[in-house]
PDB file of C-alpha atoms in Angstrom:
ATOM      1  CA  MET A   1      43.861  -6.254 -41.444  1.00 42.00           C
ATOM      2  CA  ASP A   2      44.046  -3.278 -39.048  1.00 47.00           C
ATOM      3  CA  GLU A   3      40.581  -1.658 -38.928  1.00 48.00           C
ATOM      4  CA  LEU A   4      42.201   1.795 -38.632  1.00 44.00           C
ATOM      5  CA  SER A   5      44.486   1.342 -41.650  1.00 46.00           C
ATOM      6  CA  GLU A   6      43.904   3.242 -44.898  1.00 50.00           C
ATOM      7  CA  GLU A   7      43.615  -0.076 -46.742  1.00 55.00           C
ATOM      8  CA  TYR A   8      40.806  -1.283 -44.483  1.00 53.00           C
ATOM      9  CA  ILE A   9      38.973   2.056 -44.552  1.00 51.00           C
ATOM     10  CA  SER A  10      39.140   2.133 -48.355  1.00 53.00           C
ATOM     11  CA  ALA A  11      37.659  -1.372 -48.576  1.00 61.00           C
ATOM     12  CA  HIS A  12      35.092  -0.941 -45.774  1.00 70.00           C
ATOM     13  CA  CYS A  13      33.775   2.621 -45.899  1.00 78.00           C
ATOM     14  CA  PRO A  14      32.717   3.611 -42.348  1.00 72.00           C
ATOM     15  CA  HIS A  15      30.256   6.170 -43.705  1.00 76.00           C
ATOM     16  CA  CYS A  16      28.421   3.770 -46.019  1.00 77.00           C
ATOM     17  CA  ASP A  17      27.651   1.165 -43.353  1.00 72.00           C
ATOM     18  CA  SER A  18      24.675   2.380 -41.287  1.00 75.00           C
ATOM     19  CA  ALA A  19      25.865   0.212 -38.382  1.00 69.00           C
ATOM     20  CA  ALA A  20      29.372   1.707 -38.364  1.00 74.00           C
ATOM     21  CA  GLU A  21      30.799   3.303 -35.228  1.00 75.00           C
ATOM     22  CA  ALA A  22      31.104   6.649 -37.045  1.00 77.00           C
ATOM     23  CA  LEU A  23      27.295   6.840 -37.192  1.00 83.00           C
ATOM     24  CA  THR A  24      26.677   5.831 -33.559  1.00 84.00           C
ATOM     25  CA  TYR A  25      25.248   9.159 -32.404  1.00 90.00           C
ATOM     26  CA  LEU A  26      22.691   9.872 -35.104  1.00 92.00           C
ATOM     27  CA  LEU A  27      21.028  13.250 -34.605  1.00 96.00           C
ATOM     28  CA  GLU A  28      18.890  13.343 -37.728  1.00 95.00           C
ATOM     29  CA  GLU A  29      18.368  11.362 -40.919  1.00 95.00           C
ATOM     30  CA  THR A  30      16.922  12.571 -44.226  1.00 96.00           C
ATOM     31  CA  ASP A  31      16.513  11.075 -47.676  1.00 94.00           C
ATOM     32  CA  ASN A  32      20.110  11.766 -48.616  1.00 96.00           C
ATOM     33  CA  PHE A  33      22.008  12.542 -45.408  1.00 96.00           C
ATOM     34  CA  ARG A  34      22.810  11.631 -41.846  1.00 95.00           C
ATOM     35  CA  ILE A  35      23.677  14.276 -39.262  1.00 96.00           C
ATOM     36  CA  VAL A  36      25.796  12.751 -36.508  1.00 95.00           C
ATOM     37  CA  CYS A  37      27.902  13.748 -33.547  1.00 94.00           C
ATOM     38  CA  GLY A  38      31.554  13.237 -34.317  1.00 90.00           C
ATOM     39  CA  VAL A  39      32.451  10.136 -32.301  1.00 87.00           C
ATOM     40  CA  HIS A  40      35.987  11.517 -31.951  1.00 89.00           C
ATOM     41  CA  PRO A  41      35.179  15.212 -31.445  1.00 94.00           C
ATOM     42  CA  VAL A  42      37.763  17.958 -31.696  1.00 95.00           C
ATOM     43  CA  THR A  43      35.619  19.844 -29.180  1.00 96.00           C
ATOM     44  CA  GLU A  44      32.119  19.675 -27.715  1.00 97.00           C
ATOM     45  CA  GLY A  45      29.630  20.508 -30.460  1.00 97.00           C
ATOM     46  CA  HIS A  46      31.580  18.786 -33.251  1.00 97.00           C
ATOM     47  CA  ILE A  47      28.947  17.572 -35.743  1.00 98.00           C
ATOM     48  CA  LEU A  48      29.247  15.882 -39.143  1.00 97.00           C
ATOM     49  CA  ILE A  49      26.910  15.998 -42.135  1.00 97.00           C
ATOM     50  CA  ILE A  50      27.404  12.827 -44.178  1.00 95.00           C
ATOM     51  CA  PRO A  51      25.699  11.895 -47.476  1.00 95.00           C
ATOM     52  CA  LYS A  52      24.307   8.385 -47.704  1.00 92.00           C
ATOM     53  CA  SER A  53      25.662   7.974 -51.227  1.00 90.00           C
ATOM     54  CA  HIS A  54      29.385   7.333 -51.557  1.00 90.00           C
ATOM     55  CA  LEU A  55      30.428  10.776 -52.793  1.00 92.00           C
ATOM     56  CA  SER A  56      33.888  12.218 -52.259  1.00 90.00           C
ATOM     57  CA  CYS A  57      32.986  15.805 -51.333  1.00 93.00           C
ATOM     58  CA  ILE A  58      30.472  18.657 -51.700  1.00 95.00           C
ATOM     59  CA  GLY A  59      31.919  19.418 -55.121  1.00 94.00           C
ATOM     60  CA  GLU A  60      30.672  16.043 -56.365  1.00 94.00           C
ATOM     61  CA  TYR A  61      27.091  16.344 -55.059  1.00 96.00           C
ATOM     62  CA  PRO A  62      24.277  16.127 -57.639  1.00 95.00           C
ATOM     63  CA  GLU A  63      22.125  19.259 -57.596  1.00 96.00           C
ATOM     64  CA  ASP A  64      19.212  17.754 -55.632  1.00 96.00           C
ATOM     65  CA  VAL A  65      21.592  16.391 -52.987  1.00 96.00           C
ATOM     66  CA  TYR A  66      23.418  19.720 -52.830  1.00 96.00           C
ATOM     67  CA  LYS A  67      20.187  21.656 -52.235  1.00 97.00           C
ATOM     68  CA  GLU A  68      19.238  19.360 -49.368  1.00 98.00           C
ATOM     69  CA  PHE A  69      22.734  19.712 -47.950  1.00 97.00           C
ATOM     70  CA  LEU A  70      22.452  23.511 -47.845  1.00 98.00           C
ATOM     71  CA  THR A  71      19.308  23.244 -45.710  1.00 98.00           C
ATOM     72  CA  LEU A  72      21.017  20.881 -43.262  1.00 98.00           C
ATOM     73  CA  TYR A  73      24.202  22.953 -43.178  1.00 98.00           C
ATOM     74  CA  GLN A  74      22.154  25.983 -42.150  1.00 98.00           C
ATOM     75  CA  LYS A  75      20.243  23.978 -39.541  1.00 97.00           C
ATOM     76  CA  VAL A  76      23.409  22.699 -37.871  1.00 98.00           C
ATOM     77  CA  SER A  77      25.003  26.157 -38.069  1.00 98.00           C
ATOM     78  CA  ASP A  78      21.975  27.707 -36.368  1.00 97.00           C
ATOM     79  CA  TYR A  79      22.072  25.043 -33.651  1.00 96.00           C
ATOM     80  CA  LEU A  80      25.748  25.644 -32.900  1.00 97.00           C
ATOM     81  CA  LEU A  81      25.296  29.406 -32.826  1.00 97.00           C
ATOM     82  CA  LYS A  82      22.413  29.050 -30.400  1.00 96.00           C
ATOM     83  CA  GLU A  83      23.997  26.489 -28.084  1.00 96.00           C
ATOM     84  CA  TYR A  84      27.694  27.382 -28.303  1.00 96.00           C
ATOM     85  CA  GLY A  85      27.830  30.945 -29.622  1.00 97.00           C
ATOM     86  CA  SER A  86      29.972  30.326 -32.702  1.00 98.00           C
ATOM     87  CA  VAL A  87      30.333  28.081 -35.717  1.00 98.00           C
ATOM     88  CA  SER A  88      33.082  27.115 -38.126  1.00 98.00           C
ATOM     89  CA  SER A  89      33.227  24.343 -40.688  1.00 98.00           C
ATOM     90  CA  PHE A  90      35.670  22.459 -42.848  1.00 97.00           C
ATOM     91  CA  GLU A  91      35.856  19.766 -45.480  1.00 95.00           C
ATOM     92  CA  HIS A  92      38.843  17.943 -46.862  1.00 92.00           C
ATOM     93  CA  GLY A  93      37.404  17.976 -50.378  1.00 89.00           C
ATOM     94  CA  LYS A  94      39.097  14.764 -51.362  1.00 81.00           C
ATOM     95  CA  PHE A  95      42.508  16.275 -50.586  1.00 79.00           C
ATOM     96  CA  GLY A  96      43.765  15.349 -47.120  1.00 72.00           C
ATOM     97  CA  GLN A  97      40.986  12.847 -46.398  1.00 72.00           C
ATOM     98  CA  THR A  98      41.570   9.869 -44.126  1.00 68.00           C
ATOM     99  CA  VAL A  99      38.017   8.547 -44.668  1.00 73.00           C
ATOM    100  CA  PHE A 100      37.242   8.616 -48.369  1.00 80.00           C
ATOM    101  CA  HIS A 101      33.558   9.548 -48.184  1.00 87.00           C
ATOM    102  CA  SER A 102      32.319  13.123 -47.949  1.00 90.00           C
ATOM    103  CA  HIS A 103      31.825  14.376 -44.397  1.00 92.00           C
ATOM    104  CA  ILE A 104      31.493  18.052 -43.549  1.00 96.00           C
ATOM    105  CA  HIS A 105      32.631  19.086 -40.091  1.00 97.00           C
ATOM    106  CA  LEU A 106      30.862  21.855 -38.166  1.00 98.00           C
ATOM    107  CA  LEU A 107      32.056  22.907 -34.728  1.00 98.00           C
ATOM    108  CA  PRO A 108      32.114  25.849 -32.322  1.00 98.00           C
ATOM    109  CA  PHE A 109      35.191  27.998 -32.922  1.00 97.00           C
ATOM    110  CA  LYS A 110      35.983  31.678 -32.422  1.00 92.00           C
ATOM    111  CA  GLY A 111      39.195  32.793 -34.046  1.00 92.00           C
ATOM    112  CA  ASP A 112      40.671  34.478 -37.070  1.00 93.00           C
ATOM    113  CA  LEU A 113      42.045  33.270 -40.368  1.00 96.00           C
ATOM    114  CA  GLU A 114      45.662  33.432 -39.252  1.00 95.00           C
ATOM    115  CA  ALA A 115      44.936  31.099 -36.344  1.00 95.00           C
ATOM    116  CA  ILE A 116      44.192  28.275 -38.780  1.00 97.00           C
ATOM    117  CA  ILE A 117      46.458  29.355 -41.656  1.00 97.00           C
ATOM    118  CA  PRO A 118      49.535  30.965 -40.066  1.00 97.00           C
ATOM    119  CA  GLU A 119      51.299  30.628 -43.439  1.00 97.00           C
ATOM    120  CA  GLY A 120      49.520  33.853 -44.457  1.00 95.00           C
ATOM    121  CA  LYS A 121      46.578  35.199 -46.434  1.00 94.00           C
ATOM    122  CA  GLU A 122      48.342  34.507 -49.728  1.00 96.00           C
ATOM    123  CA  LYS A 123      47.735  30.798 -49.054  1.00 97.00           C
ATOM    124  CA  VAL A 124      43.929  31.130 -49.104  1.00 98.00           C
ATOM    125  CA  THR A 125      41.292  32.271 -51.578  1.00 97.00           C
ATOM    126  CA  SER A 126      38.033  33.728 -50.308  1.00 98.00           C
ATOM    127  CA  ILE A 127      34.803  32.302 -51.730  1.00 98.00           C
ATOM    128  CA  ASN A 128      31.319  33.775 -51.507  1.00 97.00           C
ATOM    129  CA  ASN A 129      29.263  30.612 -51.163  1.00 96.00           C
ATOM    130  CA  LEU A 130      29.483  26.844 -51.028  1.00 96.00           C
ATOM    131  CA  SER A 131      28.387  26.436 -54.642  1.00 95.00           C
ATOM    132  CA  GLU A 132      31.827  27.692 -55.704  1.00 97.00           C
ATOM    133  CA  LEU A 133      33.239  24.412 -54.405  1.00 96.00           C
ATOM    134  CA  LYS A 134      31.572  22.609 -57.303  1.00 94.00           C
ATOM    135  CA  ARG A 135      33.416  24.813 -59.810  1.00 95.00           C
ATOM    136  CA  ILE A 136      36.725  24.415 -57.983  1.00 95.00           C
ATOM    137  CA  PHE A 137      36.298  20.643 -57.767  1.00 94.00           C
ATOM    138  CA  LYS A 138      35.546  20.400 -61.480  1.00 93.00           C
ATOM    139  CA  LYS A 139      38.710  22.345 -62.295  1.00 93.00           C
ATOM    140  CA  HIS A 140      41.147  20.904 -59.745  1.00 92.00           C
ATOM    141  CA  SER A 141      39.558  17.557 -58.685  1.00 90.00           C
ATOM    142  CA  GLY A 142      39.660  18.604 -55.034  1.00 91.00           C
ATOM    143  CA  TYR A 143      40.063  21.393 -52.493  1.00 93.00           C
ATOM    144  CA  LEU A 144      40.555  22.223 -48.830  1.00 94.00           C
ATOM    145  CA  PHE A 145      37.588  24.277 -47.603  1.00 97.00           C
ATOM    146  CA  PHE A 146      36.950  25.963 -44.275  1.00 98.00           C
ATOM    147  CA  SER A 147      34.850  28.716 -42.766  1.00 98.00           C
ATOM    148  CA  ILE A 148      34.925  30.827 -39.621  1.00 98.00           C
ATOM    149  CA  GLY A 149      31.631  32.512 -38.904  1.00 96.00           C
ATOM    150  CA  GLY A 150      30.320  33.770 -42.238  1.00 94.00           C
ATOM    151  CA  ASP A 151      33.713  33.901 -43.975  1.00 97.00           C
ATOM    152  CA  LYS A 152      34.691  31.069 -46.319  1.00 98.00           C
ATOM    153  CA  TRP A 153      37.971  30.098 -47.959  1.00 98.00           C
ATOM    154  CA  VAL A 154      39.781  27.414 -49.885  1.00 97.00           C
ATOM    155  CA  VAL A 155      43.423  26.729 -49.050  1.00 97.00           C
ATOM    156  CA  ASP A 156      46.404  26.465 -51.372  1.00 95.00           C
ATOM    157  CA  VAL A 157      46.829  22.774 -52.164  1.00 90.00           C
ATOM    158  CA  SER A 158      50.585  23.027 -51.599  1.00 92.00           C
ATOM    159  CA  LEU A 159      49.800  22.786 -47.871  1.00 94.00           C
ATOM    160  CA  ILE A 160      47.925  19.467 -48.108  1.00 88.00           C
ATOM    161  CA  VAL A 161      48.617  16.851 -45.461  1.00 89.00           C
ATOM    162  CA  PRO A 162      46.250  14.243 -43.967  1.00 86.00           C
ATOM    163  CA  ARG A 163      43.959  15.645 -41.235  1.00 89.00           C
ATOM    164  CA  PHE A 164      44.954  19.159 -42.298  1.00 92.00           C
ATOM    165  CA  PHE A 165      42.041  20.957 -40.610  1.00 95.00           C
ATOM    166  CA  ARG A 166      41.507  18.545 -37.714  1.00 93.00           C
ATOM    167  CA  ASP A 167      45.026  19.079 -36.471  1.00 94.00           C
ATOM    168  CA  ARG A 168      44.892  22.856 -36.823  1.00 96.00           C
ATOM    169  CA  PHE A 169      41.498  23.386 -35.217  1.00 97.00           C
ATOM    170  CA  ALA A 170      42.402  20.991 -32.397  1.00 96.00           C
ATOM    171  CA  LYS A 171      45.596  22.929 -31.705  1.00 96.00           C
ATOM    172  CA  GLU A 172      43.827  26.313 -31.667  1.00 96.00           C
ATOM    173  CA  LEU A 173      41.137  24.935 -29.359  1.00 96.00           C
ATOM    174  CA  GLY A 174      43.835  23.872 -26.912  1.00 95.00           C
ATOM    175  CA  LYS A 175      43.282  20.168 -27.562  1.00 94.00           C
ATOM    176  CA  PRO A 176      46.080  19.119 -29.933  1.00 94.00           C
ATOM    177  CA  GLU A 177      45.794  15.506 -28.782  1.00 92.00           C
ATOM    178  CA  ARG A 178      42.394  15.345 -30.505  1.00 92.00           C
ATOM    179  CA  GLY A 179      43.764  16.023 -33.965  1.00 89.00           C
ATOM    180  CA  ASN A 180      44.426  12.353 -34.663  1.00 88.00           C
ATOM    181  CA  TRP A 181      41.057  10.596 -34.458  1.00 79.00           C
ATOM    182  CA  LYS A 182      42.697   7.172 -34.739  1.00 77.00           C
ATOM    183  CA  GLU A 183      44.695   7.760 -31.566  1.00 77.00           C
ATOM    184  CA  MET A 184      41.550   9.063 -29.836  1.00 70.00           C
ATOM    185  CA  HIS A 185      39.802   5.832 -30.806  1.00 64.00           C
ATOM    186  CA  LEU A 186      42.465   3.783 -29.071  1.00 46.00           C
ATOM    187  CA  ARG A 187      42.348   5.890 -25.879  1.00 49.00           C
ATOM    188  CA  GLU A 188      38.592   6.032 -25.306  1.00 55.00           C
ATOM    189  CA  ASN A 189      37.041   3.696 -22.750  1.00 58.00           C
ATOM    190  CA  GLY A 190      33.308   4.431 -22.725  1.00 58.00           C
ATOM    191  CA  ASN A 191      33.433   7.182 -20.132  1.00 64.00           C
ATOM    192  CA  SER A 192      36.042   9.570 -21.541  1.00 84.00           C
ATOM    193  CA  GLU A 193      35.555  13.329 -21.739  1.00 87.00           C
ATOM    194  CA  PRO A 194      35.041  13.263 -25.546  1.00 88.00           C
ATOM    195  CA  GLU A 195      32.300  10.665 -25.170  1.00 86.00           C
ATOM    196  CA  LEU A 196      30.607  12.676 -22.425  1.00 89.00           C
ATOM    197  CA  GLU A 197      30.722  15.716 -24.730  1.00 92.00           C
ATOM    198  CA  VAL A 198      29.049  13.736 -27.499  1.00 91.00           C
ATOM    199  CA  LYS A 199      26.248  12.699 -25.156  1.00 90.00           C
ATOM    200  CA  ARG A 200      25.675  16.321 -24.115  1.00 94.00           C
ATOM    201  CA  VAL A 201      25.453  17.445 -27.736  1.00 96.00           C
ATOM    202  CA  ALA A 202      22.957  14.688 -28.544  1.00 93.00           C
ATOM    203  CA  ALA A 203      20.807  15.640 -25.549  1.00 93.00           C
ATOM    204  CA  LYS A 204      20.802  19.336 -26.516  1.00 94.00           C
ATOM    205  CA  TRP A 205      19.920  18.541 -30.131  1.00 95.00           C
ATOM    206  CA  LYS A 206      17.034  16.344 -29.034  1.00 92.00           C
ATOM    207  CA  LYS A 207      15.727  19.017 -26.670  1.00 90.00           C
ATOM    208  CA  ASP A 208      15.941  21.739 -29.330  1.00 90.00           C
ATOM    209  CA  ASN A 209      14.114  19.630 -31.898  1.00 87.00           C
ATOM    210  CA  GLU A 210      11.316  18.635 -29.536  1.00 80.00           C
ATOM    211  CA  LYS A 211      10.129  22.247 -29.369  1.00 62.00           C
TER     212      LYS A 211
END
């Protein structure tokens, strides 16, 4: 079976196996989470927060796990602001996932709402905090969440396609070829620019946390 196929990924979750490639560049590990460099980054500074338990999205987190997540989310956000000058985030909250295990993306990005959602403001709903995702998930069984700076939104589910945010952020960052992580996987050779970016992020994180 093709290791990049949806069938294989569903049967062999790459975020549950601690030896999986997706967890290669571990930045930090806690009781309930792993913080890792994205092995197929959209841009330098692309970091994932992944729960150890097989949960579908933030909206499904038990309260103790959610509280720990908030601390880590703030830590990664602060790191990206310090090192790269900006931070955005996104989660395919079950909808649009290609790996069916919660993983929250944080990455440097400066832009406006229309850059990511050119369909218009009527296709998004502003939220005040991440806890609202739990309410939305309970009501709709999923969501598409993203943030730019301190602003947060969920997107109209009529727009759902796989890799919804990856493709859009990659395009706006001038790297549309990085939207499809499976194709990136096939192109990388151990010394590619994305892999060099990952190594730089890991080195900066280590230096910051040694202080």
